[in-house]
Short mmCIF file of C-alpha atoms in Angstrom, two decimals:
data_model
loop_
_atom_site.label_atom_id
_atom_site.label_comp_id
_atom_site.label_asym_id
_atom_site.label_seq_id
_atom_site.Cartn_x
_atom_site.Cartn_y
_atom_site.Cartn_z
CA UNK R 1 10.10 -17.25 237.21
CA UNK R 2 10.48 -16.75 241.11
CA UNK R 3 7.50 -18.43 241.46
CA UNK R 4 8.22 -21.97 239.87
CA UNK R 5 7.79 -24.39 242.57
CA UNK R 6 9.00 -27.17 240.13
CA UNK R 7 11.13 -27.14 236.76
CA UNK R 8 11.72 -30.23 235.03
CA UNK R 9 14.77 -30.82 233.63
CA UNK R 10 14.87 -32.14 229.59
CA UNK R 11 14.85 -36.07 230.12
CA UNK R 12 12.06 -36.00 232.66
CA UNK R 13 10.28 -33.92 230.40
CA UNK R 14 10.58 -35.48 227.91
CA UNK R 15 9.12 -38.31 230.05
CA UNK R 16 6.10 -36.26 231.45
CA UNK R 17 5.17 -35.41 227.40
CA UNK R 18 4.89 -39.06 226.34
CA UNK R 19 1.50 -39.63 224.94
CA UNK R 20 2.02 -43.51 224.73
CA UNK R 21 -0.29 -45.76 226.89
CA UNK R 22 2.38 -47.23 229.05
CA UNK R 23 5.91 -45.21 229.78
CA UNK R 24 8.61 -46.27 232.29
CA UNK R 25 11.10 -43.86 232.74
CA UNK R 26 14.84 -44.65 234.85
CA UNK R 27 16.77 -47.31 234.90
CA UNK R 28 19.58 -46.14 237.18
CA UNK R 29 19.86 -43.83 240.15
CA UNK R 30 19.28 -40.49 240.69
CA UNK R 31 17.75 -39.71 237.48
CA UNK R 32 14.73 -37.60 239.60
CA UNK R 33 12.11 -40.49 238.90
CA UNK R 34 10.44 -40.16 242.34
CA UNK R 35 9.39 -35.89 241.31
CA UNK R 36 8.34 -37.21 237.81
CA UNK R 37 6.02 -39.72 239.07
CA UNK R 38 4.61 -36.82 241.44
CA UNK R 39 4.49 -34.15 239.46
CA UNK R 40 2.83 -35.43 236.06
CA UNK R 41 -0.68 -35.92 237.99
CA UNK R 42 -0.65 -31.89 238.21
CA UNK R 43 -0.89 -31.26 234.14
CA UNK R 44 -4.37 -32.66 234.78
CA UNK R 45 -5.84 -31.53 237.99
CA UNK R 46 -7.58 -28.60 236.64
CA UNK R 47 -9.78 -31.39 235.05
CA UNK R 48 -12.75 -31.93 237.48
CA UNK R 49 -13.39 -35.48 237.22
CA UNK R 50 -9.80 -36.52 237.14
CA UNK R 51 -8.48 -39.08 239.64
CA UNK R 52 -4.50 -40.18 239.86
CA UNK R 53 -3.00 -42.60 242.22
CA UNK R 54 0.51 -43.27 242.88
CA UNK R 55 1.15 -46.62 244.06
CA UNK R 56 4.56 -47.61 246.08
CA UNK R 57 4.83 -51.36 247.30
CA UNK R 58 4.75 -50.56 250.60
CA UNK R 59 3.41 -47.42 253.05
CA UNK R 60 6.77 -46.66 254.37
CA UNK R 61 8.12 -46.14 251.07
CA UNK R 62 5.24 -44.10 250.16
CA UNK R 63 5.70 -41.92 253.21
CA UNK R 64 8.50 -40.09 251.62
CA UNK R 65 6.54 -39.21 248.50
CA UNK R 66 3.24 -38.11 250.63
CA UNK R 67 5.79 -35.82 252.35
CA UNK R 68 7.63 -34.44 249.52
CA UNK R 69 4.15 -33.55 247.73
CA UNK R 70 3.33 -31.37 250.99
CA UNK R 71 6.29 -29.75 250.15
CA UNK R 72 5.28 -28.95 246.67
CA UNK R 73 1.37 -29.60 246.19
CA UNK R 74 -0.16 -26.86 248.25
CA UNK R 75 2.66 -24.20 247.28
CA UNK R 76 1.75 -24.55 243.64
CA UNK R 77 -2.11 -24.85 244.49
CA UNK R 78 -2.84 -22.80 247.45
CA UNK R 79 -6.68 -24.41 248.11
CA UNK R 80 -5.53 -27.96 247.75
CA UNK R 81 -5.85 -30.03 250.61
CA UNK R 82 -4.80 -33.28 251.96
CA UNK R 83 -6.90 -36.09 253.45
CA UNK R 84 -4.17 -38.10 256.04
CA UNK R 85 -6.69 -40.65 256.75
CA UNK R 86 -7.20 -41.50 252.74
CA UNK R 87 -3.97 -40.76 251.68
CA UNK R 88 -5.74 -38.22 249.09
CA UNK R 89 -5.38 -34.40 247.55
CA UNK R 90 -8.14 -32.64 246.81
CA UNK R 91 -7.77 -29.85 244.71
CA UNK R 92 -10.35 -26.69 243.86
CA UNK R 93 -11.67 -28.22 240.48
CA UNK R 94 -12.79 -31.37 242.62
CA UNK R 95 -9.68 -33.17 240.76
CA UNK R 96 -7.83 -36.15 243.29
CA UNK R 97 -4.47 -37.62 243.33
CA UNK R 98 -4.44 -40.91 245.70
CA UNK R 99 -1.34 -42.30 247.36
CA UNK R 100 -1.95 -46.33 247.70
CA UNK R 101 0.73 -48.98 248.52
CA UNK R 102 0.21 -52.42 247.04
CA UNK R 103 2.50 -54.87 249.51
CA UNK R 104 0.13 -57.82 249.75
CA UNK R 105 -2.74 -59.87 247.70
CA UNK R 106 -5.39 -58.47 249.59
CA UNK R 107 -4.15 -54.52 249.33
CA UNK R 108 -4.41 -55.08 245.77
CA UNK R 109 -8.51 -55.94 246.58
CA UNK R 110 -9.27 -53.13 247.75
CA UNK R 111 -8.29 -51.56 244.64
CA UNK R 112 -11.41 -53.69 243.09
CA UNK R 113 -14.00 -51.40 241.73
CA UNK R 114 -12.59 -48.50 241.81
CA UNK R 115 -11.14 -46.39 238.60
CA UNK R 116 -8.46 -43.56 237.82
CA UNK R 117 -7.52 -41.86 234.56
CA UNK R 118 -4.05 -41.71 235.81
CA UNK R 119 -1.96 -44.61 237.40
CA UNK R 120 2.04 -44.27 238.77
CA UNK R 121 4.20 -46.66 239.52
CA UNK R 122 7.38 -45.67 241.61
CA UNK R 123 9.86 -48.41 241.65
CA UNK R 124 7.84 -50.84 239.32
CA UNK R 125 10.41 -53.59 239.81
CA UNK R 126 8.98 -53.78 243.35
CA UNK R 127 5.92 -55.20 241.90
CA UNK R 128 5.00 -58.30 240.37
CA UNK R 129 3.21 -58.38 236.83
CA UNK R 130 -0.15 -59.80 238.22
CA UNK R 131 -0.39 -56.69 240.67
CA UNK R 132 0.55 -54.55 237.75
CA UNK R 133 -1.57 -56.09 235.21
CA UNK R 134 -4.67 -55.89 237.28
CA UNK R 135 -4.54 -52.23 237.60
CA UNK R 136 -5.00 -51.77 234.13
CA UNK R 137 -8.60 -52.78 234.79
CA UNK R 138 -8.80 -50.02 237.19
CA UNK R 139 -7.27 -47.62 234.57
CA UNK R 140 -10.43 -45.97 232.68
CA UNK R 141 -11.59 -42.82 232.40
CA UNK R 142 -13.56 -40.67 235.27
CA UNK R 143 -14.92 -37.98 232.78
CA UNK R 144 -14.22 -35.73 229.94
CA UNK R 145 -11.10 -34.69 229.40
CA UNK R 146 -8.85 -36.00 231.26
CA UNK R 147 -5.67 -38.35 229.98
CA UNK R 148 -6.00 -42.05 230.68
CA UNK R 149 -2.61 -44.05 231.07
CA UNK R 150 -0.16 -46.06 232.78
CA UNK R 151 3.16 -44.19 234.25
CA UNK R 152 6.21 -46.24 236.36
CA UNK R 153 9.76 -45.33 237.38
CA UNK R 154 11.88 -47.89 238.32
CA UNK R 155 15.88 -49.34 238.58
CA UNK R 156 16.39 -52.47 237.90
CA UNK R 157 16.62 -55.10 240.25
CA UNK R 158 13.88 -56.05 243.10
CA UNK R 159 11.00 -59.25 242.37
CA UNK R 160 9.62 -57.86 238.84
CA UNK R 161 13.21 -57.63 237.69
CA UNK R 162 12.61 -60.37 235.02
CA UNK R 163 9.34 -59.39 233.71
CA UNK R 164 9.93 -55.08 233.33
CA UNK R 165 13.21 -56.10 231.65
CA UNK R 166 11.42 -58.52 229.09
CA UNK R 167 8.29 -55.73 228.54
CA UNK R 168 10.31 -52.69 227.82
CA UNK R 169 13.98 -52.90 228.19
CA UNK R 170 14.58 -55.89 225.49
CA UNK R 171 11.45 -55.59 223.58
CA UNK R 172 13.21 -52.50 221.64
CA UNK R 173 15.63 -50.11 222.06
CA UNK R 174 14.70 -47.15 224.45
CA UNK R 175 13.19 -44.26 223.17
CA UNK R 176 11.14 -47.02 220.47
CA UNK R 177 7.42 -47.26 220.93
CA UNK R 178 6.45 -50.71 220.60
CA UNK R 179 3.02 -51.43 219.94
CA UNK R 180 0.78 -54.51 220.51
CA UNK R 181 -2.81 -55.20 218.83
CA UNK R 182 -5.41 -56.34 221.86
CA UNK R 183 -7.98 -58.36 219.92
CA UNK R 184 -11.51 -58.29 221.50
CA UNK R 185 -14.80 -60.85 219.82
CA UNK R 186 -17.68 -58.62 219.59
CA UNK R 187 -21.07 -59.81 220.56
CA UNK R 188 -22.71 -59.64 217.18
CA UNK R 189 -19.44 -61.30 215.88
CA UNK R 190 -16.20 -60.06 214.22
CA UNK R 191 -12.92 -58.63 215.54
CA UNK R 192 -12.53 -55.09 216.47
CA UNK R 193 -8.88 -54.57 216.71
CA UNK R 194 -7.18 -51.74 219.63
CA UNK R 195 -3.75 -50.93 219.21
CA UNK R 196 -1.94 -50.55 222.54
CA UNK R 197 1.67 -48.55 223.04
CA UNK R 198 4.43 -48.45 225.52
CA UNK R 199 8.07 -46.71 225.76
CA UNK R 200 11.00 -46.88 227.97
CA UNK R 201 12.72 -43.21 228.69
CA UNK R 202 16.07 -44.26 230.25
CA UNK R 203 17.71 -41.71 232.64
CA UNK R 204 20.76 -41.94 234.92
CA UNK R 205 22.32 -39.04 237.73
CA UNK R 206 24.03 -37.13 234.74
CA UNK R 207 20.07 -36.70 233.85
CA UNK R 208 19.67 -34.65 237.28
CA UNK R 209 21.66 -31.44 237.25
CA UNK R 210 20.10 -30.56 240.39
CA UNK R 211 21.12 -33.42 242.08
CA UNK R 212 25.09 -33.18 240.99
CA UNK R 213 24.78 -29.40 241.31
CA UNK R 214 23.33 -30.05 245.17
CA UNK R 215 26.31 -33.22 246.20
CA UNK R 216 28.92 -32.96 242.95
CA UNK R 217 30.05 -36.47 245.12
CA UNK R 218 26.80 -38.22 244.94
CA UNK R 219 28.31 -40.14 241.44
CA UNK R 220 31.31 -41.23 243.36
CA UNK R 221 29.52 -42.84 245.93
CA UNK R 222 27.23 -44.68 243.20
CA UNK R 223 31.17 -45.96 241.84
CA UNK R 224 32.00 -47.07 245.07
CA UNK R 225 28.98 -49.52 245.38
CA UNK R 226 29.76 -53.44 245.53
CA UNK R 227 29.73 -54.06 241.06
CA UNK R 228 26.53 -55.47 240.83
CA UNK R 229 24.89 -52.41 242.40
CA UNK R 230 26.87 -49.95 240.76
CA UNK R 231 26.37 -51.25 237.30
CA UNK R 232 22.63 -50.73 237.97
CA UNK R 233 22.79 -47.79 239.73
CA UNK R 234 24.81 -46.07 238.39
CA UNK R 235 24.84 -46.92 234.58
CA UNK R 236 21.26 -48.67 234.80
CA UNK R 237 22.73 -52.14 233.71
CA UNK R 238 19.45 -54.65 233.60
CA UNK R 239 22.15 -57.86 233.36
CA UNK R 240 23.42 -56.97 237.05
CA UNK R 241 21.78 -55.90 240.37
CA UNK R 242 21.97 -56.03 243.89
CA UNK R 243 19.68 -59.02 245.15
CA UNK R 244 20.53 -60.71 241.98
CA UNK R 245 21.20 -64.88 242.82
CA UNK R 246 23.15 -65.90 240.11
CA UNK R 247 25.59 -63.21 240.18
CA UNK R 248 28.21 -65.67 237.92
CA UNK R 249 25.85 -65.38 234.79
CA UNK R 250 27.74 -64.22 231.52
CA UNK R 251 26.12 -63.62 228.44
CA UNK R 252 28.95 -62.26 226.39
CA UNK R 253 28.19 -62.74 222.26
CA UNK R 254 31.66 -62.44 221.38
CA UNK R 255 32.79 -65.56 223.11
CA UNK R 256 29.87 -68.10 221.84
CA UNK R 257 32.44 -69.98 219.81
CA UNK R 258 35.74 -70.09 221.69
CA UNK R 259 33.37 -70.56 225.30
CA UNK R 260 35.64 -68.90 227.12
CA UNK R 261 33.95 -66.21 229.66
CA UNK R 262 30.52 -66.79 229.05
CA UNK R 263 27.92 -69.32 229.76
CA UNK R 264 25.88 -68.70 226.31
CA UNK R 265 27.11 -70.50 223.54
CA UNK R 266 25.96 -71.60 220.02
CA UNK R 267 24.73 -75.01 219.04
CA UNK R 268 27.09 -77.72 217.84
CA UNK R 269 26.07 -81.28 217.56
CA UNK R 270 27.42 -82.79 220.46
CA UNK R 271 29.01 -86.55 220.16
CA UNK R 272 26.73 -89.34 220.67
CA UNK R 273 27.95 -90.92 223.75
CA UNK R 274 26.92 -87.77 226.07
CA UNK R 275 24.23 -88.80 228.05
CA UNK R 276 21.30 -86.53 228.26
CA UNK R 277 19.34 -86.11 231.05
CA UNK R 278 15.56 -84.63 230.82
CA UNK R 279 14.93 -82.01 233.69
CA UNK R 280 10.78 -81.74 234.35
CA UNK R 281 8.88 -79.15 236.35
CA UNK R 282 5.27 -79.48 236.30
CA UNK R 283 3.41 -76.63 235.60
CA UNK R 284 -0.70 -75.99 233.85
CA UNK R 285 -1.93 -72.34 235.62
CA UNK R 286 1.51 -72.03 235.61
CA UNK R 287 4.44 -72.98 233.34
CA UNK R 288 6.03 -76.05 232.85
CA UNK R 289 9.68 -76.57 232.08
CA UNK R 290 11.14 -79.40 230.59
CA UNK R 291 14.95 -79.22 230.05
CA UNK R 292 17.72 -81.76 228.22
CA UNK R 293 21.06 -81.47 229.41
CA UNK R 294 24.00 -83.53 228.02
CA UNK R 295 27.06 -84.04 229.89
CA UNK R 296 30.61 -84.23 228.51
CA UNK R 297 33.23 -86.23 229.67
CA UNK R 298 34.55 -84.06 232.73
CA UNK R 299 31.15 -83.79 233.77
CA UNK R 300 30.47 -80.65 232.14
CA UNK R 301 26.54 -80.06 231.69
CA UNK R 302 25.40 -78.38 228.51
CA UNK R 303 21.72 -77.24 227.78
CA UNK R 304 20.78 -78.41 224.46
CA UNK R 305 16.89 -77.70 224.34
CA UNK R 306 14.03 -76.71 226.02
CA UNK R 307 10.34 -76.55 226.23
CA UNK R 308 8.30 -74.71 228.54
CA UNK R 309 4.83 -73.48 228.76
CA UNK R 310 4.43 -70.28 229.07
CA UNK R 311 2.16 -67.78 227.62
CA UNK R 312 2.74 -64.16 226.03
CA UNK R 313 2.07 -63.18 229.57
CA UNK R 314 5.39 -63.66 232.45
CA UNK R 315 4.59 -66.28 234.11
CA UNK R 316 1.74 -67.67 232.96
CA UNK R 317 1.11 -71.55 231.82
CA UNK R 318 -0.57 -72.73 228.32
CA UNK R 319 -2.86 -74.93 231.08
CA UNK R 320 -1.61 -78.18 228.55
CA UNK R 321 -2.52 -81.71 230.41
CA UNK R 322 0.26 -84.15 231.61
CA UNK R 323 -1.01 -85.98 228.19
CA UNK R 324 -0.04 -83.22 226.11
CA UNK R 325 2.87 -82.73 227.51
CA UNK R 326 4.33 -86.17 227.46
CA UNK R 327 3.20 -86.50 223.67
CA UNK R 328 4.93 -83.07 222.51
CA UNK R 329 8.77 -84.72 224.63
CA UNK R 330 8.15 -87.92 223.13
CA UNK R 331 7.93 -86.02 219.51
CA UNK R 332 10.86 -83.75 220.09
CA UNK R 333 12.96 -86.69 221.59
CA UNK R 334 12.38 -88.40 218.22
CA UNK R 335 13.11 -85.87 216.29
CA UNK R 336 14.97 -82.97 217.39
CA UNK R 337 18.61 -82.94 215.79
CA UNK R 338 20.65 -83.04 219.04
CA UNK R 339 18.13 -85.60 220.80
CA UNK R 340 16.82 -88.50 218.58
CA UNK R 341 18.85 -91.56 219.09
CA UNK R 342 20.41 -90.21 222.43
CA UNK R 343 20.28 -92.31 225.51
CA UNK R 344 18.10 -89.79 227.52
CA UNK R 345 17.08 -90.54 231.13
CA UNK R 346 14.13 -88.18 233.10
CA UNK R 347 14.49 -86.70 236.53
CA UNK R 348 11.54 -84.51 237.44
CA UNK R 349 9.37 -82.83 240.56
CA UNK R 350 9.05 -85.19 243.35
CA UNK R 351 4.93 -83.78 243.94
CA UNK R 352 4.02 -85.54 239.77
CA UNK R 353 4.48 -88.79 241.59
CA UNK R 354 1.54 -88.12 243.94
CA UNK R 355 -1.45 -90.49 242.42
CA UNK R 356 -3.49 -89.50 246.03
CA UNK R 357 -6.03 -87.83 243.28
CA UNK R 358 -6.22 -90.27 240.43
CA UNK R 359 -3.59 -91.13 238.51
CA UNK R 360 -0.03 -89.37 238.80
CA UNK R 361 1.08 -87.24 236.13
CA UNK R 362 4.31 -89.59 236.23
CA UNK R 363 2.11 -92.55 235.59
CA UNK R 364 0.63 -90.51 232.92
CA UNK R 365 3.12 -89.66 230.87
CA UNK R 366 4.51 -93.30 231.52
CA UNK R 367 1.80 -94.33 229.13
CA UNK R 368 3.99 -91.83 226.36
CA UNK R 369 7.11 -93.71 227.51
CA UNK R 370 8.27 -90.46 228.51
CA UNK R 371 9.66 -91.67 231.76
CA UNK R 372 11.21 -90.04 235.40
CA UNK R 373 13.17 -90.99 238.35
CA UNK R 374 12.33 -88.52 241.40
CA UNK R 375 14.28 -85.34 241.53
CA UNK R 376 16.14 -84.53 244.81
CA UNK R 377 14.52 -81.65 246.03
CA UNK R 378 16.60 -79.95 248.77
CA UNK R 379 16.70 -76.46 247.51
CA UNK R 380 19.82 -74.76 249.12
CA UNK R 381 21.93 -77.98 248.33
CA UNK R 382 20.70 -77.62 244.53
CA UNK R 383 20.70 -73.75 244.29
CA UNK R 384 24.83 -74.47 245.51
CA UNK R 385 24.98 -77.36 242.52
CA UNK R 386 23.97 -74.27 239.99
CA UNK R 387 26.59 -71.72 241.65
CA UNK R 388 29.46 -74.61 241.72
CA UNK R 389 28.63 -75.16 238.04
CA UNK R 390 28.42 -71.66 236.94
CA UNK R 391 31.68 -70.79 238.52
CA UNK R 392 34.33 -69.93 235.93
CA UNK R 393 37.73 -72.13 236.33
CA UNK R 394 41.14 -70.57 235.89
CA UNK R 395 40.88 -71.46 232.06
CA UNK R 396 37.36 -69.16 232.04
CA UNK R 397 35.07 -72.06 231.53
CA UNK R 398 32.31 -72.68 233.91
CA UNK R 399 30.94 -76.16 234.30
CA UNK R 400 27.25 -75.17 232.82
CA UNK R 401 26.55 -74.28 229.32
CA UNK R 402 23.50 -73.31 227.64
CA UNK R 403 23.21 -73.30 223.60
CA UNK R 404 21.47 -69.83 222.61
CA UNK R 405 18.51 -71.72 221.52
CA UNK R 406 17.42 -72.03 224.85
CA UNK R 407 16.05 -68.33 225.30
CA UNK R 408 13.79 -68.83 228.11
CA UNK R 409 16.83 -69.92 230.25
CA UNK R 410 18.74 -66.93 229.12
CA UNK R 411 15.61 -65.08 230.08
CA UNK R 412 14.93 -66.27 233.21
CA UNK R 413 17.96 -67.06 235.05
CA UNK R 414 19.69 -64.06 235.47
CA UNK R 415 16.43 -62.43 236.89
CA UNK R 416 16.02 -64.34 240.01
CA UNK R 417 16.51 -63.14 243.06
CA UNK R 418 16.35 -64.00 246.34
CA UNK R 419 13.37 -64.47 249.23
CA UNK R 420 12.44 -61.84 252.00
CA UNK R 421 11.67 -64.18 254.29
CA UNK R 422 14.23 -67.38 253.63
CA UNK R 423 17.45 -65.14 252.84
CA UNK R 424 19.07 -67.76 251.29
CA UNK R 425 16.71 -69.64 248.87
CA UNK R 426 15.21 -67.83 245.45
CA UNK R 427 12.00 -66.08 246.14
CA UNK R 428 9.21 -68.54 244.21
CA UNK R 429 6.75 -66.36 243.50
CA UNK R 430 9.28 -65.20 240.85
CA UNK R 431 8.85 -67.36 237.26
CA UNK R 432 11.09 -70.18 238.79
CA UNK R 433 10.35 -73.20 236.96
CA UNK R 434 13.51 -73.60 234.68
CA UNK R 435 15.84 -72.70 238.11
CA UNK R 436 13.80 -76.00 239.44
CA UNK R 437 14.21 -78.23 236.83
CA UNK R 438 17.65 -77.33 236.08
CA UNK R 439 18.79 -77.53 239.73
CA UNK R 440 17.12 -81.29 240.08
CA UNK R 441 19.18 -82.16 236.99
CA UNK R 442 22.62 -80.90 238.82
CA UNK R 443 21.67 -82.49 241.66
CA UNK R 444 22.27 -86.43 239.70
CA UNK R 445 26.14 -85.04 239.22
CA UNK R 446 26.57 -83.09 242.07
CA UNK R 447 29.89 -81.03 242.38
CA UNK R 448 32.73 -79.88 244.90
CA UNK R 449 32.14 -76.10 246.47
CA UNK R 450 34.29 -74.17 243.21
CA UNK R 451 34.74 -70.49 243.47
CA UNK R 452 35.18 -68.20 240.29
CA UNK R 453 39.11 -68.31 239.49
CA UNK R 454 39.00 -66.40 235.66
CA UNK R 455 41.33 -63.21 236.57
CA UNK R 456 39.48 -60.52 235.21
CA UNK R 457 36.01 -61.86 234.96
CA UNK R 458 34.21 -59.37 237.03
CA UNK R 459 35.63 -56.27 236.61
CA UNK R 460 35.23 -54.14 239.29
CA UNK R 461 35.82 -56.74 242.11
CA UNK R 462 39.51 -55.80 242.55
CA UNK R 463 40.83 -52.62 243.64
CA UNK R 464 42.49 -51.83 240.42
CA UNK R 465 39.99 -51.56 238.75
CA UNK R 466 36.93 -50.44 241.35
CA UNK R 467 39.32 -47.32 240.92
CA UNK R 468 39.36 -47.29 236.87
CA UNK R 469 35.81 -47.37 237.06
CA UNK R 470 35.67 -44.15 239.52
CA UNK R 471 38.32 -42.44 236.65
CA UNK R 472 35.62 -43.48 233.67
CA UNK R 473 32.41 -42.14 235.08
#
């Protein structure tokens, strides 16, 4: 035993053991996710053909996994060797584990034509589902023997927030393999049918003995971080992270009916003198959102249905034309149950006016009678309009609702977060098309700056209880 280099302890085992195509493992800090991603190429490097990479978003943050496998690497294989121009270990069998960062379009090129049996993740939520996605065309087997698979470790909260969440934190509970059925046409005809598998292995700190045997005060400082980050950090909450925009959202099942405290609530017919207005971003690579909101009479805006366009895939449109479109909101406006016979007016993307190209898509959908005024399209004055809104008043009700119905709002909202580069707008490469629509609706009743009043809404926020939370852990 004195000449372990590296024990792992039972939850990252049984990460490392996991035979299913896809496995994240995390979901809070300090739950040893950066030496599980490093170690698990090493069950296969006695394999000669077998290539690993372990991708981080950007070089910096790889640094301090290159240098922690120098630490560990060469001490349990002596004749290994690493390359510091390529970022690669060698090791005697001819086996290699690459270290590659991912941080723009064209780093994930270079990447094109090449193959590993093995590809890591660290941080996944640092990546966006088309840079994930691509690799696994680059994830195929180099020989014989080896294991061919998909690995990532990740908290929540960063750009892929929304779509990690949706692929294995909601699709079942953890420790659940869920499996999907790829369908590929065969040349001579038919269907061959290839199952595919993933799993989520949550772990948190009280996962890492090492860690709380090394700084026993390492958990208190996690309690002490603003609520948002602790509840992710700490107890690997996926409804609350640092970076997060809409840090107001409440989801909270037990108040649907009396509304108090939450901004999900069930469907009730609302009275027929609310006026509804139709929210439109264009979308066709990708989605399209098309929201109805009725107002009450204090001004109060309620989200009654939806349609968007979006694939199985995040982020990606159906590719419908403006004709289809229009015809599918003309049907639903004459027939859904909380729309047909409503006075509904349209407020939509300023660019579907543009005919420079032929004939607008607002002139199209004109033809439908599906009509739209132009939305207001300053972005920090209608990101504001959804915080105002979404602020609770003394009485715990915001001035936003949305009926459960509407899952892709539910979805999508809560997992935006902000830009790099314009600190206070929402990053759009995220899937941002219900944010737009929605906000160009708020802006045709705009509101007074209103700050969250409900005593008790956010616990955490107040001394009392920051300090009840340090008592719990």
């Amino acid at each position: 035993m004195n000449n372990v280099i590296w024990s792992p302890h039972p939850r990252q085992a049984e990460f490392l053991k996991r035979r299913e195509y896809e496995a994240l493992y995390g979901g809070a800090a300090g739950g040893g996710k950066s030496d599980a991603a490093l170690m698990l190429p090493l069950y296969w490097v006695h394999v000669p053909c077998f290539k690993a990479l372990i991708l981080r978003k950007t070089y910096p943050e790889l640094a301090e996994l290159i240098d922690r496998s120098r630490s560990c690497y060469q001490a349990a294989f002596p004749k290994a060797k690493y390359h510091v121009q390529e970022h690669r270990w060698t090791f005697a069998s001819g086996a290699s584990v690459f270290f590659g960062s991912m941080h723009t379009p064209e780093d994930r090129e270079k990447y094109r034509g090449r193959q590993f049996d093995l590809i890591v993740f660290d941080e996944l939520t640092h990546f966006t589902w088309e840079e994930y996605s691509f690799m696994f065309s680059r994830n195929r087997p180099s020989g014989p023997g080896t294991f061919v698979g998909i690995r990532a470790t990740t908290n929540p909260g960063g750009i892929g927030h929304g779509w990690v969440k949706d692929r294995f934190i909601t699709a079942a509970p953890p420790m659940t393999t869920i499996t999907e059925v790829a369908e590929i046409i065969l040349p001579e005809g038919g269907v061959q049918k290839i199952p595919r598998t993933r799993i989520f292995v949550p772990a948190t700190v009280h996962d890492n003995p090492t860690l709380l045997a090394n700084d026993p005060t390492y958990i208190a400082n996690l309690a002490m971080l603003p609520p948002a980050e602790r509840d992710a950090q700490l107890y690997g909450s996926w409804d609350s992270f640092s970076g997060q925009v809409f840090r107001e959202w409440r989801n909270d099942p037990k108040h649907y009916e009396d509304q108090a405290g939450t901004h999900v609530v069930a469907p009730f017919d609302t009275p027929r003198h609310w006026p509804v207005v139709r929210g439109f971003d264009w979308g066709y690579a990708r989605p399209f959102s098309v929201g109805w909101w009725a107002f009450d009479e204090e001004g109060r805006a309620w989200r009654v249905a939806e349609y968007y366009g979006v694939t199985d895939r995040p982020n990606e449109g159906v590719k419908m034309t403006a004709a289809e479109v229009a015809a599918e909101i003309s049907r639903m406006e004459k027939e859904h149950p909380l729309l047909k016979g409503r006075n509904i007016t349209g407020v939509a993307d300023p660019s579907i006016f543009d005919g420079s190209r032929g004939e607008s898509i607002a002139d199209t959908m004109a033809k439908y009678r599906v009509y739209f005024d132009k939305g207001e399209n300053a972005r920090i004055p209608g990101k504001m309009q959804m915080h105002y809104r979404m602020a609770f008043g003394e009485e715990g009700r915001p001035m936003l609702y949305v009926m459960n119905t509407c899952r892709h709002f539910i979805r999508t909202i809560p997992s935006l977060v902000y830009s790099e580069r314009m600190v206070e707008d929402v990053d759009t490469t995220q899937e941002d098309h219900i944010y737009d629509e929605a906000r160009y609706v708020m802006m045709t009743r705009p509101l007074k700056a209103r700050k969250n009043q409900f005593p008790g809404m956010f616990p955490g926020e107040d001394p009392l209880n920051q300090r009840a939370t340090v008592l719990r852990v």
